[in-house]
Tab-separated table of C-alpha atoms in Angstrom:
chain	number	residue	atom	x	y	z
A	1	MET	CA	0.125	-0.023	-0.106
A	2	MET	CA	1.121	3.718	-0.271
A	3	PRO	CA	2.236	5.144	3.153
A	4	ASP	CA	-0.914	5.969	4.999
A	5	ALA	CA	-0.465	9.602	4.740
A	6	ALA	CA	-1.041	9.541	1.408
A	7	PHE	CA	-4.933	8.648	1.557
A	8	THR	CA	-7.642	8.940	3.709
A	9	PRO	CA	-8.661	5.934	6.028
A	10	GLU	CA	-11.905	6.097	3.687
A	11	GLU	CA	-9.703	5.758	0.900
A	12	SER	CA	-7.629	3.109	2.280
A	13	LEU	CA	-10.330	1.085	3.197
A	14	ILE	CA	-11.309	0.942	-0.714
A	15	LEU	CA	-8.148	0.074	-1.887
A	16	ARG	CA	-7.498	-2.133	0.308
A	17	VAL	CA	-11.112	-4.423	0.004
A	18	CYS	CA	-10.394	-4.075	-3.768
A	19	ARG	CA	-7.077	-4.758	-3.852
A	20	PRO	CA	-6.648	-7.553	-6.900
A	21	GLY	CA	-4.246	-10.589	-6.443
A	22	PRO	CA	-3.147	-13.105	-3.276
A	23	ASP	CA	-3.935	-10.935	-0.156
A	24	ALA	CA	-3.586	-13.289	2.536
A	25	ASP	CA	-3.880	-10.506	5.386
A	26	ARG	CA	-6.671	-8.848	3.893
A	27	ALA	CA	-9.544	-10.187	6.236
A	28	ALA	CA	-7.648	-9.288	9.080
A	29	GLU	CA	-6.185	-5.689	7.898
A	30	VAL	CA	-9.742	-4.845	6.721
A	31	GLU	CA	-11.412	-5.844	10.056
A	32	LYS	CA	-8.886	-4.038	11.882
A	33	MET	CA	-10.055	-0.818	9.496
A	34	LEU	CA	-13.601	-0.914	10.367
A	35	SER	CA	-12.905	-0.993	13.680
A	36	ALA	CA	-13.583	2.417	14.164
A	37	PRO	CA	-16.432	4.486	12.504
A	38	LEU	CA	-15.490	5.861	8.906
A	39	ASP	CA	-17.168	8.198	7.049
A	40	TRP	CA	-19.473	6.089	4.518
A	41	ASN	CA	-21.314	8.984	2.826
A	42	ARG	CA	-17.837	9.509	1.204
A	43	ILE	CA	-17.293	6.005	0.753
A	44	VAL	CA	-20.340	5.122	-0.839
A	45	PRO	CA	-19.811	7.842	-3.595
A	46	LEU	CA	-16.598	6.786	-4.310
A	47	VAL	CA	-16.904	3.104	-4.803
A	48	ALA	CA	-19.767	4.289	-7.024
A	49	LYS	CA	-17.606	6.984	-9.041
A	50	HIS	CA	-14.851	4.449	-9.459
A	51	LYS	CA	-17.016	1.538	-10.751
A	52	VAL	CA	-16.018	-0.703	-8.056
A	53	LEU	CA	-19.174	-1.227	-5.807
A	54	PRO	CA	-20.006	-4.451	-6.927
A	55	LEU	CA	-16.783	-5.448	-6.352
A	56	PHE	CA	-16.235	-3.888	-2.676
A	57	TRP	CA	-19.413	-5.351	-1.404
A	58	ASP	CA	-18.950	-8.514	-2.880
A	59	THR	CA	-15.749	-8.827	-1.155
A	60	LEU	CA	-17.037	-7.297	2.153
A	61	SER	CA	-19.625	-10.220	1.903
A	62	ARG	CA	-17.326	-13.016	1.006
A	63	LEU	CA	-14.676	-12.121	3.839
A	64	ASP	CA	-17.963	-12.002	6.397
A	65	LEU	CA	-17.350	-7.861	7.409
A	66	ILE	CA	-20.520	-6.583	6.836
A	67	ARG	CA	-21.701	-7.208	10.363
A	68	ALA	CA	-18.405	-5.464	11.492
A	69	ALA	CA	-18.778	-2.408	9.114
A	70	MET	CA	-22.321	-2.030	10.537
A	71	ARG	CA	-21.551	-2.633	14.248
A	72	THR	CA	-18.259	-0.859	14.924
A	73	GLY	CA	-17.633	0.620	11.028
A	74	GLY	CA	-20.116	3.482	10.989
A	75	LEU	CA	-21.886	1.975	7.999
A	76	SER	CA	-25.700	2.894	8.752
A	77	LYS	CA	-28.267	0.227	7.853
A	78	LEU	CA	-29.466	3.052	5.388
A	79	TRP	CA	-26.263	2.607	3.428
A	80	ALA	CA	-26.060	-1.167	3.716
A	81	HIS	CA	-29.700	-1.271	2.097
A	82	TYR	CA	-28.568	0.924	-0.695
A	83	LEU	CA	-25.296	-1.172	-1.462
A	84	SER	CA	-26.932	-4.495	-1.004
A	85	GLN	CA	-29.437	-3.413	-3.599
A	86	LEU	CA	-27.019	-1.968	-6.109
A	87	TYR	CA	-25.017	-5.087	-5.924
A	88	VAL	CA	-28.397	-7.597	-6.877
A	89	ALA	CA	-29.165	-4.719	-9.657
A	90	ASN	CA	-25.546	-4.850	-10.859
A	91	ARG	CA	-25.486	-8.581	-11.218
A	92	GLU	CA	-28.682	-8.846	-12.838
A	93	ARG	CA	-27.596	-5.909	-15.685
A	94	THR	CA	-24.148	-7.808	-16.492
A	95	GLN	CA	-25.797	-11.195	-16.518
A	96	LEU	CA	-28.393	-9.703	-19.272
A	97	PHE	CA	-25.559	-7.695	-21.057
A	98	LEU	CA	-23.598	-11.051	-20.915
A	99	ASP	CA	-26.381	-13.131	-22.028
A	100	MET	CA	-27.636	-10.851	-24.985
A	101	LEU	CA	-23.653	-11.045	-25.977
A	102	GLU	CA	-23.279	-14.263	-26.338
A	103	THR	CA	-26.416	-14.843	-28.640
A	104	GLN	CA	-25.291	-12.115	-30.699
A	105	ALA	CA	-21.965	-13.756	-31.165
A	106	ASP	CA	-23.436	-16.390	-32.108
A	107	GLU	CA	-25.145	-14.584	-35.140
A	108	TRP	CA	-21.783	-12.539	-36.023
A	109	ARG	CA	-19.888	-15.695	-36.056
A	110	THR	CA	-22.080	-17.745	-38.332
A	111	ALA	CA	-21.748	-14.276	-40.613
A	112	GLY	CA	-18.068	-14.767	-40.519
A	113	LEU	CA	-17.577	-11.319	-38.540
A	114	GLU	CA	-14.586	-11.671	-36.403
A	115	LEU	CA	-15.642	-9.333	-33.678
A	116	VAL	CA	-13.466	-9.122	-30.338
A	117	VAL	CA	-14.538	-8.790	-26.344
A	118	LEU	CA	-12.237	-6.188	-24.549
A	119	LYS	CA	-12.144	-5.194	-21.326
A	120	GLY	CA	-14.589	-5.635	-18.522
A	121	GLY	CA	-16.671	-8.000	-20.790
A	122	ALA	CA	-13.277	-10.178	-21.745
A	123	LEU	CA	-12.700	-10.545	-17.919
A	124	ILE	CA	-15.720	-11.953	-16.464
A	125	GLY	CA	-15.799	-15.192	-16.300
A	126	SER	CA	-12.025	-15.567	-15.434
A	127	LEU	CA	-10.779	-12.378	-13.099
A	128	TYR	CA	-14.289	-11.338	-12.320
A	129	GLN	CA	-17.952	-12.923	-11.926
A	130	PRO	CA	-20.825	-11.147	-13.137
A	131	ALA	CA	-21.952	-10.329	-9.610
A	132	ASN	CA	-18.665	-8.150	-8.905
A	133	ARG	CA	-17.826	-6.018	-11.985
A	134	MET	CA	-19.821	-3.420	-13.143
A	135	LEU	CA	-20.625	-3.137	-17.178
A	136	HIS	CA	-21.467	0.486	-18.584
A	137	ASP	CA	-21.360	-1.272	-22.066
A	138	ILE	CA	-19.748	-3.903	-24.105
A	139	ASP	CA	-16.716	-3.001	-26.111
A	140	LEU	CA	-15.916	-5.032	-28.992
A	141	ALA	CA	-12.753	-5.005	-31.543
A	142	MET	CA	-12.787	-5.311	-35.305
A	143	ASP	CA	-10.838	-4.696	-38.499
A	144	ARG	CA	-12.203	-1.275	-39.805
A	145	ALA	CA	-12.396	-3.044	-42.944
A	146	ILE	CA	-15.485	-4.756	-42.261
A	147	ALA	CA	-17.177	-1.887	-40.582
A	148	PRO	CA	-19.726	-1.837	-43.304
A	149	GLN	CA	-20.868	-5.624	-42.483
A	150	VAL	CA	-20.742	-4.833	-39.052
A	151	ARG	CA	-23.270	-1.977	-39.153
A	152	GLN	CA	-25.306	-3.978	-41.136
A	153	HIS	CA	-25.485	-6.961	-39.315
A	154	PHE	CA	-26.257	-5.114	-35.974
A	155	PHE	CA	-29.237	-2.988	-37.451
A	156	ALA	CA	-30.610	-6.207	-38.514
A	157	ALA	CA	-30.253	-7.845	-35.321
A	158	GLY	CA	-32.605	-4.591	-33.601
A	159	TYR	CA	-29.859	-2.460	-32.615
A	160	ARG	CA	-29.688	1.217	-33.218
A	161	HIS	CA	-27.813	4.134	-33.157
A	162	GLY	CA	-28.770	6.725	-30.614
A	163	VAL	CA	-28.040	8.761	-27.340
A	164	LEU	CA	-29.675	7.451	-24.181
A	165	ASP	CA	-31.490	10.138	-22.095
A	166	VAL	CA	-30.804	8.810	-18.318
A	167	ALA	CA	-33.059	11.073	-16.754
A	168	SER	CA	-36.168	10.015	-19.307
A	169	GLY	CA	-35.085	6.388	-20.167
A	170	LEU	CA	-35.664	7.344	-23.354
A	171	LEU	CA	-33.102	6.599	-26.789
A	172	GLU	CA	-32.946	9.887	-28.671
A	173	PRO	CA	-31.993	9.594	-32.933
A	174	LEU	CA	-28.358	10.135	-32.703
A	175	GLY	CA	-27.476	13.321	-35.039
A	176	ARG	CA	-25.363	13.304	-38.233
A	177	LYS	CA	-22.691	15.629	-36.713
A	178	ALA	CA	-22.218	13.337	-33.523
A	179	GLU	CA	-22.182	10.282	-35.461
A	180	ARG	CA	-19.303	11.380	-37.621
A	181	MET	CA	-17.430	12.276	-34.252
A	182	TRP	CA	-17.601	8.671	-33.521
A	183	LEU	CA	-16.366	7.778	-36.549
A	184	PHE	CA	-13.715	9.803	-37.522
A	185	TYR	CA	-12.272	11.157	-34.213
A	186	ASN	CA	-13.090	8.473	-31.671
A	187	HIS	CA	-12.070	5.406	-34.127
A	188	THR	CA	-15.275	3.686	-33.413
A	189	LEU	CA	-19.093	2.924	-34.563
A	190	PRO	CA	-21.602	4.962	-33.106
A	191	PRO	CA	-22.864	2.864	-29.982
A	192	PHE	CA	-25.592	0.729	-30.678
A	193	TYR	CA	-28.568	0.261	-28.678
A	194	LYS	CA	-30.914	-2.501	-28.351
A	195	ALA	CA	-34.219	-2.710	-26.465
A	196	THR	CA	-33.842	-5.726	-23.579
A	197	GLY	CA	-37.355	-5.882	-22.051
A	198	SER	CA	-36.074	-5.413	-18.672
A	199	VAL	CA	-37.293	-2.272	-16.702
A	200	LEU	CA	-33.854	-2.254	-14.799
A	201	THR	CA	-31.737	-2.292	-17.752
A	202	PRO	CA	-33.850	-1.071	-20.599
A	203	TYR	CA	-31.121	-1.250	-23.511
A	204	HIS	CA	-28.056	-3.376	-24.274
A	205	LYS	CA	-25.334	-1.106	-25.354
A	206	VAL	CA	-22.320	-2.034	-27.452
A	207	GLN	CA	-19.840	-0.261	-28.578
A	208	VAL	CA	-17.271	-1.438	-31.940
A	209	GLY	CA	-14.110	0.177	-32.354
A	210	PHE	CA	-11.052	-0.074	-34.697
A	211	ASP	CA	-8.260	1.539	-33.135
A	212	PHE	CA	-6.965	1.833	-29.305
A	213	PHE	CA	-6.339	5.117	-29.698
A	214	ASP	CA	-8.845	8.305	-30.964
A	215	THR	CA	-7.483	10.340	-34.125
A	216	GLU	CA	-5.752	13.116	-32.176
A	217	ASP	CA	-3.794	10.914	-30.093
A	218	GLU	CA	0.279	10.814	-31.129
A	219	TYR	CA	-0.228	7.013	-30.872
A	220	ALA	CA	-2.111	4.595	-32.701
A	221	PHE	CA	-2.744	0.657	-32.915
A	222	GLY	CA	-5.215	-0.717	-35.336
A	223	LEU	CA	-7.036	-3.894	-34.128
A	224	ALA	CA	-6.756	-5.646	-37.163
A	225	ALA	CA	-4.276	-7.814	-35.518
A	226	VAL	CA	-6.339	-8.095	-31.994
A	227	ALA	CA	-9.102	-9.673	-34.283
A	228	ALA	CA	-7.026	-11.949	-36.156
A	229	GLU	CA	-5.192	-13.347	-33.396
A	230	ALA	CA	-8.026	-13.507	-31.115
A	231	LEU	CA	-8.635	-16.697	-28.644
A	232	ASP	CA	-11.888	-18.732	-27.864
A	233	LYS	CA	-13.254	-17.343	-24.262
A	234	PRO	CA	-13.785	-20.973	-22.432
A	235	GLY	CA	-16.969	-22.010	-22.285
A	236	SER	CA	-18.423	-19.115	-24.568
A	237	ARG	CA	-18.957	-18.239	-28.156
A	238	LEU	CA	-16.819	-15.026	-27.456
A	239	ARG	CA	-13.317	-14.432	-28.770
A	240	VAL	CA	-10.934	-12.637	-26.656
A	241	PRO	CA	-7.811	-11.075	-27.206
A	242	ARG	CA	-4.586	-13.307	-26.729
A	243	PRO	CA	-2.750	-12.052	-23.829
A	244	GLU	CA	-0.199	-9.633	-25.090
A	245	HIS	CA	-3.029	-7.743	-26.751
A	246	MET	CA	-5.196	-7.494	-23.704
A	247	LEU	CA	-2.463	-6.608	-21.922
A	248	LEU	CA	-1.700	-3.740	-24.270
A	249	ASN	CA	-5.723	-2.855	-24.310
A	250	LEU	CA	-5.601	-2.196	-20.465
A	251	CYS	CA	-2.535	-0.060	-20.652
A	252	THR	CA	-4.013	1.714	-23.132
A	253	HIS	CA	-7.493	2.433	-21.378
A	254	ILE	CA	-5.703	3.248	-18.293
A	255	TYR	CA	-3.535	6.107	-20.706
A	256	ARG	CA	-5.977	7.261	-22.928
A	257	GLU	CA	-8.474	8.530	-20.283
A	258	GLY	CA	-6.009	9.157	-17.386
A	259	ILE	CA	-4.794	11.800	-19.740
A	260	SER	CA	-7.965	12.798	-20.991
A	261	LEU	CA	-8.867	16.674	-20.600
A	262	VAL	CA	-12.221	15.558	-21.843
A	263	TYR	CA	-12.607	13.315	-18.967
A	264	ALA	CA	-11.032	15.683	-16.750
A	265	ASP	CA	-13.773	17.917	-17.494
A	266	VAL	CA	-16.357	15.629	-15.724
A	267	ASN	CA	-14.209	14.230	-13.414
A	268	ASP	CA	-13.975	10.635	-15.200
A	269	ASN	CA	-10.380	10.490	-15.671
A	270	TRP	CA	-9.456	8.257	-13.094
A	271	GLN	CA	-11.072	5.465	-12.138
A	272	LEU	CA	-10.119	2.591	-9.747
A	273	ILE	CA	-11.581	-0.167	-11.531
A	274	LYS	CA	-8.874	0.396	-14.574
A	275	PHE	CA	-6.528	0.041	-11.764
A	276	CYS	CA	-8.008	-3.357	-10.568
A	277	ASP	CA	-8.416	-4.804	-14.315
A	278	LEU	CA	-4.393	-4.492	-14.939
A	279	LEU	CA	-3.037	-5.606	-11.715
A	280	GLY	CA	-5.697	-8.719	-11.610
A	281	TYR	CA	-5.030	-9.745	-15.160
A	282	LEU	CA	-0.791	-9.447	-14.343
A	283	HIS	CA	-1.913	-11.805	-12.099
A	284	LEU	CA	-4.064	-13.978	-13.624
A	285	ALA	CA	-2.586	-14.464	-16.774
A	286	GLY	CA	1.264	-13.980	-15.653
A	287	ALA	CA	1.949	-17.519	-16.863
A	288	GLU	CA	0.540	-17.116	-20.402
A	289	LEU	CA	1.826	-13.662	-21.386
A	290	ASP	CA	5.004	-14.110	-23.587
A	291	ARG	CA	6.777	-11.355	-22.215
A	292	GLU	CA	9.091	-10.794	-25.343
A	293	ARG	CA	6.111	-11.013	-27.860
A	294	PHE	CA	4.617	-8.215	-25.855
A	295	ALA	CA	7.838	-6.254	-26.182
A	296	ALA	CA	8.274	-6.760	-29.993
A	297	THR	CA	4.547	-5.322	-30.495
A	298	VAL	CA	4.999	-2.386	-27.784
A	299	GLN	CA	8.183	-1.334	-29.615
A	300	GLU	CA	6.984	-1.835	-32.940
A	301	ALA	CA	3.578	0.460	-32.502
A	302	GLY	CA	6.148	3.096	-30.228
A	303	LEU	CA	4.111	2.679	-27.274
A	304	ALA	CA	6.470	2.149	-24.259
A	305	PRO	CA	5.574	5.687	-22.879
A	306	VAL	CA	1.828	4.365	-22.948
A	307	CYS	CA	2.624	0.943	-21.065
A	308	ALA	CA	5.030	3.040	-18.812
A	309	PHE	CA	2.417	5.256	-17.939
A	310	ALA	CA	0.016	2.507	-16.655
A	311	PHE	CA	2.605	0.453	-15.172
A	312	HIS	CA	3.669	3.332	-12.700
A	313	TYR	CA	0.236	4.934	-12.145
A	314	THR	CA	-0.941	1.543	-11.274
A	315	ALA	CA	2.087	1.108	-8.703
A	316	ARG	CA	1.058	4.186	-6.998
A	317	VAL	CA	-2.237	2.626	-6.317
A	318	PHE	CA	-1.253	-0.915	-5.475
A	319	PRO	CA	2.323	-1.513	-4.807
A	320	ASP	CA	2.778	-4.960	-5.835
A	321	GLU	CA	5.669	-7.518	-6.856
A	322	VAL	CA	4.244	-8.711	-9.983
A	323	LEU	CA	3.807	-5.342	-11.140
A	324	ALA	CA	7.070	-3.565	-10.205
A	325	GLU	CA	8.877	-5.992	-12.577
A	326	TRP	CA	6.529	-4.445	-15.681
A	327	CYS	CA	7.723	-0.946	-14.139
A	328	THR	CA	10.905	-2.007	-14.255
A	329	ARG	CA	10.487	-3.130	-17.840
A	330	TYR	CA	9.067	0.134	-18.768
A	331	PRO	CA	10.544	3.097	-16.847
A	332	MET	CA	8.923	6.216	-16.301
A	333	PRO	CA	11.151	9.192	-15.176
A	334	VAL	CA	10.056	10.777	-11.542
A	335	GLU	CA	9.524	14.062	-13.768
A	336	ALA	CA	7.041	12.715	-16.282
A	337	MET	CA	4.997	11.068	-13.040
A	338	THR	CA	3.132	14.753	-12.401
A	339	PRO	CA	-0.361	14.455	-14.473
A	340	HIS	CA	-0.916	16.315	-17.108
A	341	LEU	CA	-4.107	16.394	-19.227
A	342	ARG	CA	-4.042	16.518	-23.181
A	343	GLU	CA	-6.834	16.979	-25.903
A	344	GLY	CA	-4.810	16.874	-29.014
A	345	SER	CA	-1.938	19.019	-29.094
A	346	ARG	CA	-3.144	20.987	-26.714
A	347	GLU	CA	-1.581	20.185	-22.814
A	348	VAL	CA	-3.461	21.296	-19.430
A	349	PRO	CA	-1.230	20.610	-16.420
A	350	GLY	CA	-2.733	18.857	-13.422
A	351	GLU	CA	-4.548	20.844	-10.663
A	352	ASP	CA	-3.600	18.593	-7.753
A	353	THR	CA	-1.401	15.153	-6.704
A	354	PHE	CA	-2.588	12.026	-8.795
A	355	GLU	CA	-3.494	10.669	-5.478
A	356	ARG	CA	-5.954	13.626	-4.666
A	357	GLN	CA	-7.205	13.671	-8.311
A	358	LEU	CA	-7.973	9.981	-7.917
A	359	PHE	CA	-10.141	10.603	-5.019
A	360	SER	CA	-11.890	13.680	-6.027
A	361	LEU	CA	-15.625	14.104	-5.862
A	362	ARG	CA	-16.003	17.250	-7.056
A	363	ALA	CA	-18.415	18.909	-9.538
A	364	HIS	CA	-18.515	19.436	-12.999
A	365	ARG	CA	-16.642	22.498	-14.041
A	366	PRO	CA	-16.746	24.941	-17.000
A	367	ALA	CA	-15.587	22.520	-19.972
A	368	ARG	CA	-11.785	23.225	-20.708
A	369	SER	CA	-11.890	20.651	-23.678
A	370	ARG	CA	-13.106	21.782	-26.951
A	371	TRP	CA	-14.788	18.573	-27.690
A	372	ASN	CA	-16.946	19.003	-24.569
A	373	GLN	CA	-18.189	22.549	-25.858
A	374	LYS	CA	-19.201	21.479	-29.128
A	375	LEU	CA	-20.726	18.538	-28.135
A	376	GLY	CA	-23.592	17.628	-25.231
A	377	GLN	CA	-21.814	15.097	-22.627
A	378	GLU	CA	-24.297	12.771	-22.928
A	379	GLU	CA	-23.119	12.377	-26.751
A	380	TRP	CA	-19.891	11.170	-25.518
């Protein structure tokens, strides 16, 4: 863990509970943390913001520490009911997402379309279970050359582009301007939505992309090879990236959103689940990772700074021997460890230390990003 001074007791509890990988002392240490009242009015919004609420509650339950949290840790019955209900809702939502995805995978594989599940959808069933991994959408990778066929396939399957109005629950039409932004800036097709018939999860959302980076990023990594070299997910109709591509995907995800001025403006650029994914995957797939093949891929694409960024920032959250090896392989100068936010060629210095930015709950600020000024947030 980081020195105690780096994080508050509430933040330290979240980190210890959600920490991936073996942790023989976790139960005893967490119980000790819960021996005095904590501020759950801060803990609950933080685990929700960081998309680790189901992981946090699931781990407390498995460690049989929910009673301790209520008895001595200051957890009220109100917050306990809230966490429990959101945990159940997430489990049902994630299972619905995965069931619909499996059905769809049968159809696109029959049609000869090579689509690969990325990030959370790929890690459920190995690193996570549906109960403890939150899904906002399903991310898929494809070769850009098949984009027209993929789009036609999803439309024929009952999906459509749109903008989900969370307040009303209605799917509004996607404007042509926003559609072009997705295609030419984000290197993805616009999000696909399909009605589920569920009150809890009214739409199944699928995002299909053909590059790990956006147009204005200084890096690029097309996904044709990721799709061509993907592996069958055990017990599933889905395909997932081979380990080296999966690791690169998790690294680029941390980098892209960590330095994003767009996401920083809405306080979404640092999320704990991304660091959990990376460290958890290193523990899970360590023996399967071909380090030299990964190194060759990274070197050929010029992505060493991206990987260094991801490894070293993850190590600031979760110091770990397995992670230390990767930090050594991909060094990062100390002077580069101050967060800087970027949008294309624009660069804005971070306003606080990484630790304080990580656990910030500030409200939205006036947009500094030109993309946020041009498009409504719901279109991102």
